[in-house]
Amino acid sequence: MADERGAALLRGGVSSPRATFLELFFDLVFVFALTRVSQRIIDDLSATRQDLLAEIVQTLLIFLAFWAVWTFTAWVTSRYEPERPEIQFVVVYTMLGCLVMAVATPRAFDSRGLAFALAFVAVQVGRPLFLTLALRGHPRRLVTIRVASWAAMSAVPWVLGAVSTGPWRLACWSLAVVVDYAGLMFGWPVPRLGATRTSTWAVLGEHLAERYQQFFLIALGENILIIGLSFSGHSFSGVSSGAFLLSFVTTVLLWRIYFHRAGHLLTEAIRVARSPGRLGESASWTHLVIVAGVLATAVGYELAIVHPYQRTELSWAVFLMGGPAVFLLARARFEYEIFGRVSRSRIIGVFALAVLVPVATRTATVLALAAAATVLAAITVADYRRARGQAPELPHPAL
């Protein structure tokens, strides 16, 4: 009987592959959370702090914490029935924890470190523990036991870092993130129980693919929010208006490049893959980098809109050119995952953006943004010319 009650939580053949309204509601928290992550970097760059590298590392750790929460939630709702009250409770509980983390993000390495760490630990430990109880005697509860064990292990450096200050907090939280991602990468191995790689999980591929696509759109939504807030908070000069328009066009180009063929075929690729779980796991890491590139690009938007005339500093050029370059590199890997090949335009675009970094430091910020947008536009044109008159390409997963 207990085994049957646990089995009722698993996805069945009649489950809808579409994301539920609750999952879309859950995503709204991440629009706010990603904005807080970008704003941390923007504030650091505007203040021209000497320890800028350490500040960026801190922000990266915060972003990785948010991604760990979101991606595991996506796997949970792809593996378990999201319409069940128990799973809905897990999603709402996670949503509350993420909201607390987002509120604490601007001062996570200052006065709100304990709030951030405790919210993260409460989600990462509480979620698998609740699933373990809900699954009762079902064999899959061994998976959540493994996950909970690793979450409890990483909770120690998270809490120790929260009650520490300065470099000690950074060191402890860095260790905690390494533990969290090592568990995800190696399948949370536990003595006598072994490991359970996500690549071997039975998940609803269409649902998982849709969730990754939706998170990419969340990141673009964060970009739109940054563009609007930056422009509305400053004078409507001609050059600022130009930077505003360039930022919007760049966001559209990111959307176009992502969804060109590969972005549309992720669902089908997971369906026809010999190992759907392995492709889903690989796509998770790829989208982590794609979203990081989009967030870095948003930092460049604010710099160009607020300081359009100012000469581009090297640290600014890294975001104006580096953000799109990171996105293109991850998009190239995404293309390889779907088709087993990479378009030359992606690689050429990355090299072009790298070459433009020293050039950008000799020009105004708005011109540097225009150069990055030109590279992305050239890639979009190349995609269009290559696809024109050709039959739709079928996925051929390389993994």
Coordinates of C-alpha atoms in Angstrom, one line a residue:
M1 CA 0.0 0.0 0.0
A2 CA 2.8 2.4 0.9
D3 CA 4.5 1.5 -2.3
E4 CA 1.4 2.3 -4.3
R5 CA 1.0 5.7 -2.6
G6 CA 4.5 6.5 -3.5
A7 CA 4.1 5.3 -7.1
A8 CA 1.1 7.7 -7.5
L9 CA 3.6 10.6 -7.3
L10 CA 5.5 9.4 -10.4
R11 CA 4.7 10.7 -13.8
G12 CA 2.4 8.4 -15.7
G13 CA 1.4 7.9 -19.3
V14 CA -1.5 10.4 -19.1
S15 CA 0.6 13.2 -17.7
S16 CA 0.6 16.4 -19.8
P17 CA 4.0 17.3 -21.2
R18 CA 3.3 21.0 -20.8
A19 CA 4.5 23.1 -17.9
T20 CA 1.8 23.7 -15.3
F21 CA 0.6 27.2 -14.4
L22 CA 2.2 26.7 -11.0
E23 CA 5.6 26.1 -12.6
L24 CA 5.2 29.3 -14.7
F25 CA 4.2 31.1 -11.5
F26 CA 7.3 29.7 -9.9
D27 CA 9.4 31.1 -12.7
L28 CA 8.3 34.7 -11.9
V29 CA 10.5 34.6 -8.8
F30 CA 13.5 34.1 -11.0
V31 CA 12.8 37.2 -13.1
F32 CA 13.3 39.1 -9.9
A33 CA 16.2 36.9 -8.7
L34 CA 18.2 37.3 -11.9
T35 CA 17.6 41.0 -11.9
R36 CA 19.2 41.1 -8.4
V37 CA 22.1 39.1 -9.6
S38 CA 22.8 41.5 -12.6
Q39 CA 22.3 44.5 -10.4
R40 CA 25.1 43.3 -8.0
I41 CA 27.6 43.3 -10.9
I42 CA 26.3 46.7 -12.2
D43 CA 26.7 48.3 -8.8
D44 CA 30.2 46.9 -8.5
L45 CA 31.3 48.2 -11.9
S46 CA 29.7 51.6 -11.3
A47 CA 31.6 51.9 -8.0
T48 CA 34.9 50.9 -9.7
R49 CA 35.9 48.8 -6.7
Q50 CA 39.4 47.6 -6.4
D51 CA 38.3 44.1 -5.5
L52 CA 36.1 43.8 -8.5
L53 CA 37.2 40.3 -9.3
A54 CA 36.2 39.1 -5.9
E55 CA 32.8 40.8 -6.2
I56 CA 32.2 39.1 -9.5
V57 CA 33.2 35.7 -8.0
Q58 CA 30.7 36.3 -5.2
T59 CA 27.9 37.1 -7.7
L60 CA 28.8 34.0 -9.7
L61 CA 28.4 31.9 -6.6
I62 CA 25.0 33.4 -6.0
F63 CA 23.9 32.7 -9.6
L64 CA 25.1 29.1 -9.3
A65 CA 23.0 28.7 -6.1
F66 CA 19.9 29.9 -7.9
W67 CA 20.6 27.7 -10.9
A68 CA 21.0 24.7 -8.6
V69 CA 17.6 25.3 -7.1
W70 CA 15.8 25.9 -10.4
T71 CA 17.3 23.1 -12.4
F72 CA 16.6 20.4 -9.7
T73 CA 13.0 21.7 -9.4
A74 CA 12.7 21.3 -13.2
W75 CA 13.9 17.7 -12.9
V76 CA 11.5 17.0 -10.0
T77 CA 8.5 18.2 -12.0
S78 CA 9.6 16.2 -15.0
R79 CA 10.0 13.1 -12.9
Y80 CA 7.0 13.4 -10.6
E81 CA 3.4 14.4 -11.3
P82 CA 3.2 18.2 -10.9
E83 CA -0.6 18.1 -10.4
R84 CA -0.2 16.1 -7.2
P85 CA -0.7 18.2 -4.0
E86 CA 2.6 16.9 -2.6
I87 CA 4.6 18.1 -5.6
Q88 CA 2.8 21.4 -5.7
F89 CA 3.7 21.9 -2.1
V90 CA 7.4 21.3 -3.0
V91 CA 7.2 23.9 -5.8
V92 CA 5.6 26.5 -3.6
Y93 CA 8.0 25.8 -0.7
T94 CA 10.9 26.2 -3.1
M95 CA 9.4 29.4 -4.5
L96 CA 9.3 30.9 -1.1
G97 CA 12.9 30.0 -0.4
C98 CA 14.0 31.5 -3.7
L99 CA 12.2 34.7 -2.9
V100 CA 14.0 35.0 0.4
M101 CA 17.3 34.3 -1.4
A102 CA 16.5 37.0 -4.0
V103 CA 15.7 39.6 -1.4
A104 CA 19.0 38.8 0.4
T105 CA 21.1 38.8 -2.7
P106 CA 22.3 42.4 -2.8
R107 CA 23.8 42.0 0.7
A108 CA 24.4 38.3 0.7
F109 CA 28.1 38.9 1.4
D110 CA 27.3 41.5 3.9
S111 CA 24.5 41.8 6.5
R112 CA 22.1 39.3 4.9
G113 CA 24.4 36.3 4.4
L114 CA 22.6 34.2 7.1
A115 CA 19.2 34.8 5.5
F116 CA 20.5 33.8 2.1
A117 CA 22.3 30.7 3.3
L118 CA 19.5 29.4 5.5
A119 CA 16.9 29.9 2.7
F120 CA 19.1 27.9 0.3
V121 CA 19.8 25.2 2.8
A122 CA 16.1 25.0 3.8
V123 CA 15.2 24.4 0.1
Q124 CA 18.0 22.0 -0.8
V125 CA 17.6 19.9 2.4
G126 CA 13.9 20.2 3.0
R127 CA 12.8 19.4 -0.6
P128 CA 14.4 15.9 -0.9
L129 CA 13.5 15.1 2.8
F130 CA 9.8 15.8 2.1
L131 CA 10.0 13.7 -1.2
T132 CA 11.5 10.9 0.8
L133 CA 8.6 10.9 3.2
A134 CA 6.1 11.3 0.4
L135 CA 7.5 8.3 -1.6
R136 CA 7.2 6.1 1.5
G137 CA 8.2 2.6 0.6
H138 CA 8.8 3.2 -3.1
P139 CA 12.3 2.3 -4.4
R140 CA 12.8 5.7 -5.8
R141 CA 13.0 7.1 -2.3
L142 CA 16.6 6.0 -2.3
V143 CA 17.3 8.7 -4.9
T144 CA 16.0 11.5 -2.6
I145 CA 17.9 10.0 0.3
R146 CA 21.1 10.4 -1.7
V147 CA 20.2 13.9 -2.6
A148 CA 19.3 14.9 0.9
S149 CA 22.6 13.4 2.2
W150 CA 24.7 15.6 -0.1
A151 CA 22.5 18.6 0.6
A152 CA 23.1 18.1 4.3
M153 CA 26.8 17.8 3.7
S154 CA 26.9 21.1 1.7
A155 CA 24.8 22.8 4.3
V156 CA 27.7 22.8 6.7
P157 CA 30.0 25.2 4.7
W158 CA 26.9 27.2 3.7
V159 CA 26.0 27.9 7.4
L160 CA 29.7 28.3 8.4
G161 CA 30.2 30.9 5.7
A162 CA 27.0 32.7 6.7
V163 CA 28.3 33.2 10.3
S164 CA 31.8 34.2 8.9
T165 CA 32.9 37.4 7.2
G166 CA 35.1 38.5 4.4
P167 CA 37.3 36.0 2.7
W168 CA 36.1 33.2 5.0
R169 CA 32.6 33.5 3.7
L170 CA 33.7 33.4 0.1
A171 CA 35.9 30.3 0.8
C172 CA 33.2 28.4 2.7
W173 CA 30.5 29.2 0.1
S174 CA 32.8 28.3 -2.8
L175 CA 33.3 24.9 -1.1
A176 CA 29.6 24.5 -0.6
V177 CA 28.9 25.2 -4.3
V178 CA 31.5 22.7 -5.3
V179 CA 29.9 20.1 -3.1
D180 CA 26.4 20.9 -4.6
Y181 CA 27.5 20.6 -8.2
A182 CA 29.8 17.6 -7.6
G183 CA 26.7 15.8 -6.2
L184 CA 24.7 16.7 -9.3
M185 CA 27.5 15.8 -11.6
F186 CA 28.4 12.4 -10.0
G187 CA 24.9 11.3 -9.0
W188 CA 25.1 12.0 -5.3
P189 CA 27.0 8.8 -4.4
V190 CA 26.4 7.4 -0.9
P191 CA 28.2 4.5 0.7
R192 CA 26.3 1.2 0.2
L193 CA 23.7 3.0 -1.9
G194 CA 25.9 4.0 -4.8
A195 CA 25.1 6.8 -7.2
T196 CA 22.1 7.8 -9.3
R197 CA 23.1 9.9 -12.3
T198 CA 20.3 12.1 -13.7
S199 CA 21.3 10.8 -17.1
T200 CA 19.7 7.5 -16.2
W201 CA 16.4 9.0 -14.8
A202 CA 13.1 8.4 -16.6
V203 CA 11.9 11.9 -17.3
L204 CA 9.3 13.5 -19.6
G205 CA 11.6 14.9 -22.3
E206 CA 9.1 17.3 -23.8
H207 CA 8.4 18.8 -20.4
L208 CA 12.1 19.1 -19.5
A209 CA 13.0 20.7 -22.9
E210 CA 10.1 23.2 -22.5
R211 CA 11.4 24.2 -19.0
Y212 CA 14.9 25.0 -20.3
Q213 CA 13.4 27.1 -23.1
Q214 CA 11.2 28.9 -20.6
F215 CA 14.2 29.7 -18.3
F216 CA 16.0 31.1 -21.3
L217 CA 13.0 33.4 -21.9
I218 CA 13.1 34.3 -18.2
A219 CA 16.7 35.5 -18.7
L220 CA 15.6 37.5 -21.7
G221 CA 12.8 39.0 -19.6
E222 CA 15.4 40.0 -17.1
N223 CA 17.2 41.8 -19.9
I224 CA 14.1 43.6 -20.9
L225 CA 13.6 44.7 -17.3
I226 CA 17.2 46.0 -17.1
I227 CA 16.8 47.9 -20.3
G228 CA 13.5 49.5 -19.2
L229 CA 14.7 50.4 -15.7
S230 CA 18.0 51.8 -17.0
F231 CA 16.4 54.0 -19.6
S232 CA 13.5 55.2 -17.5
G233 CA 15.8 56.2 -14.7
H234 CA 17.9 58.6 -16.8
S235 CA 17.5 61.4 -19.2
F236 CA 16.1 60.7 -22.7
S237 CA 19.1 62.0 -24.6
G238 CA 19.6 61.0 -28.2
V239 CA 22.6 58.8 -27.5
S240 CA 20.9 57.1 -24.5
S241 CA 17.9 56.5 -26.8
G242 CA 20.3 54.9 -29.3
A243 CA 21.8 52.6 -26.6
F244 CA 18.3 51.7 -25.5
L245 CA 17.3 50.7 -29.0
L246 CA 20.6 48.8 -29.5
S247 CA 20.0 46.9 -26.3
F248 CA 16.5 45.9 -27.4
V249 CA 17.8 44.8 -30.8
T250 CA 20.6 42.8 -29.2
T251 CA 18.0 41.0 -27.0
V252 CA 15.9 40.1 -30.0
L253 CA 19.0 38.8 -31.8
L254 CA 19.9 36.6 -28.8
W255 CA 16.3 35.2 -29.0
R256 CA 16.6 34.6 -32.7
I257 CA 20.0 32.9 -32.6
Y258 CA 18.9 30.6 -29.7
F259 CA 15.7 29.4 -31.3
H260 CA 17.0 29.1 -34.8
R261 CA 16.5 25.4 -35.5
A262 CA 18.3 23.9 -32.5
G263 CA 16.2 25.8 -30.0
H264 CA 13.0 24.6 -31.6
L265 CA 14.2 21.0 -31.8
L266 CA 15.3 20.3 -28.3
T267 CA 12.0 18.5 -27.5
E268 CA 12.3 16.2 -30.6
A269 CA 16.0 15.6 -29.9
I270 CA 15.3 14.3 -26.4
R271 CA 12.5 12.2 -27.8
V272 CA 14.7 10.4 -30.4
A273 CA 17.9 10.3 -28.3
R274 CA 19.2 6.9 -27.3
S275 CA 19.7 8.2 -23.8
P276 CA 17.2 11.0 -23.2
G277 CA 18.3 11.5 -19.6
R278 CA 21.9 12.0 -20.7
L279 CA 20.9 14.6 -23.3
G280 CA 18.7 16.3 -20.7
E281 CA 21.6 16.4 -18.2
S282 CA 24.0 17.8 -20.9
A283 CA 21.4 20.5 -21.9
S284 CA 21.2 21.5 -18.3
W285 CA 24.9 22.4 -18.1
T286 CA 24.7 24.1 -21.5
H287 CA 21.8 26.3 -20.5
L288 CA 23.6 27.3 -17.4
V289 CA 26.3 28.9 -19.5
I290 CA 23.7 30.3 -22.0
V291 CA 21.8 32.1 -19.2
A292 CA 25.1 33.3 -17.7
G293 CA 26.0 34.9 -21.1
V294 CA 22.6 36.5 -21.3
L295 CA 22.9 38.0 -17.8
A296 CA 26.4 39.3 -18.5
T297 CA 25.1 41.0 -21.7
A298 CA 22.4 42.7 -19.6
V299 CA 25.2 44.3 -17.5
G300 CA 26.5 45.8 -20.7
Y301 CA 23.1 47.2 -21.6
E302 CA 23.0 49.3 -18.4
L303 CA 26.5 50.6 -18.8
A304 CA 25.8 51.7 -22.4
I305 CA 22.4 53.3 -21.5
V306 CA 23.7 55.1 -18.4
H307 CA 27.2 56.0 -19.7
P308 CA 26.8 56.2 -23.5
Y309 CA 29.5 58.9 -24.0
Q310 CA 32.0 57.5 -21.6
R311 CA 35.1 55.7 -22.9
T312 CA 34.7 52.0 -22.4
E313 CA 36.7 50.7 -19.6
L314 CA 38.3 47.2 -19.9
S315 CA 36.0 45.7 -17.3
W316 CA 33.0 47.1 -19.2
A317 CA 34.3 45.7 -22.5
V318 CA 34.5 42.3 -20.9
F319 CA 30.7 42.4 -20.4
L320 CA 29.8 44.2 -23.6
M321 CA 31.7 41.7 -25.7
G322 CA 32.2 38.8 -23.3
G323 CA 28.5 38.3 -22.6
P324 CA 27.5 37.7 -26.2
A325 CA 30.7 35.6 -26.7
V326 CA 29.8 33.3 -23.8
F327 CA 26.3 33.0 -25.1
L328 CA 27.6 32.0 -28.6
L329 CA 30.0 29.4 -27.2
A330 CA 27.2 27.8 -25.2
R331 CA 24.9 28.0 -28.2
A332 CA 27.5 26.2 -30.3
R333 CA 27.6 23.4 -27.8
F334 CA 23.8 23.3 -27.8
E335 CA 23.9 23.0 -31.6
Y336 CA 26.3 20.1 -31.3
E337 CA 24.0 18.4 -28.8
I338 CA 21.1 18.6 -31.2
F339 CA 22.8 18.0 -34.6
G340 CA 26.3 16.7 -33.9
R341 CA 27.9 19.6 -35.6
V342 CA 28.6 23.4 -35.1
S343 CA 28.0 26.2 -37.5
R344 CA 31.2 28.2 -38.4
S345 CA 29.4 31.5 -37.9
R346 CA 29.2 30.8 -34.1
I347 CA 32.9 30.3 -33.8
I348 CA 33.8 33.2 -36.1
G349 CA 31.5 35.4 -34.0
V350 CA 33.3 34.4 -30.8
F351 CA 36.6 35.3 -32.3
A352 CA 35.3 38.6 -33.7
L353 CA 34.0 39.6 -30.2
A354 CA 37.3 38.7 -28.6
V355 CA 39.2 40.9 -31.2
L356 CA 36.8 43.8 -30.5
V357 CA 37.6 43.9 -26.8
P358 CA 40.8 46.0 -27.1
V359 CA 39.1 48.0 -29.8
A360 CA 36.1 48.8 -27.6
T361 CA 38.4 50.3 -24.9
R362 CA 39.2 53.1 -27.3
T363 CA 35.6 54.0 -28.1
A364 CA 32.5 55.2 -26.4
T365 CA 30.3 52.6 -24.6
V366 CA 27.4 53.0 -27.0
L367 CA 29.7 52.2 -30.0
A368 CA 31.0 49.1 -28.3
L369 CA 27.4 47.9 -27.8
A370 CA 26.8 48.7 -31.5
A371 CA 29.8 46.5 -32.5
A372 CA 28.6 43.6 -30.4
A373 CA 25.1 43.9 -31.9
T374 CA 26.6 44.0 -35.4
V375 CA 28.4 40.7 -34.8
L376 CA 25.1 39.0 -33.6
A377 CA 23.2 40.5 -36.6
A378 CA 25.8 39.0 -39.0
I379 CA 25.3 35.6 -37.4
T380 CA 21.6 36.0 -37.7
V381 CA 21.9 36.8 -41.4
A382 CA 24.2 33.8 -41.9
D383 CA 21.7 31.6 -40.3
Y384 CA 18.9 32.9 -42.6
R385 CA 21.0 32.5 -45.7
R386 CA 22.0 28.9 -44.8
A387 CA 18.5 27.9 -44.1
R388 CA 16.8 29.6 -47.0
G389 CA 15.4 27.1 -49.5
Q390 CA 16.6 24.1 -47.4
A391 CA 14.3 21.4 -45.9
P392 CA 13.9 21.5 -42.1
E393 CA 16.8 19.7 -40.5
L394 CA 16.1 16.7 -38.3
P395 CA 17.8 16.3 -35.0
H396 CA 20.7 14.0 -34.7
P397 CA 21.9 14.1 -31.1
A398 CA 25.6 13.6 -30.7
L399 CA 25.3 12.3 -27.1

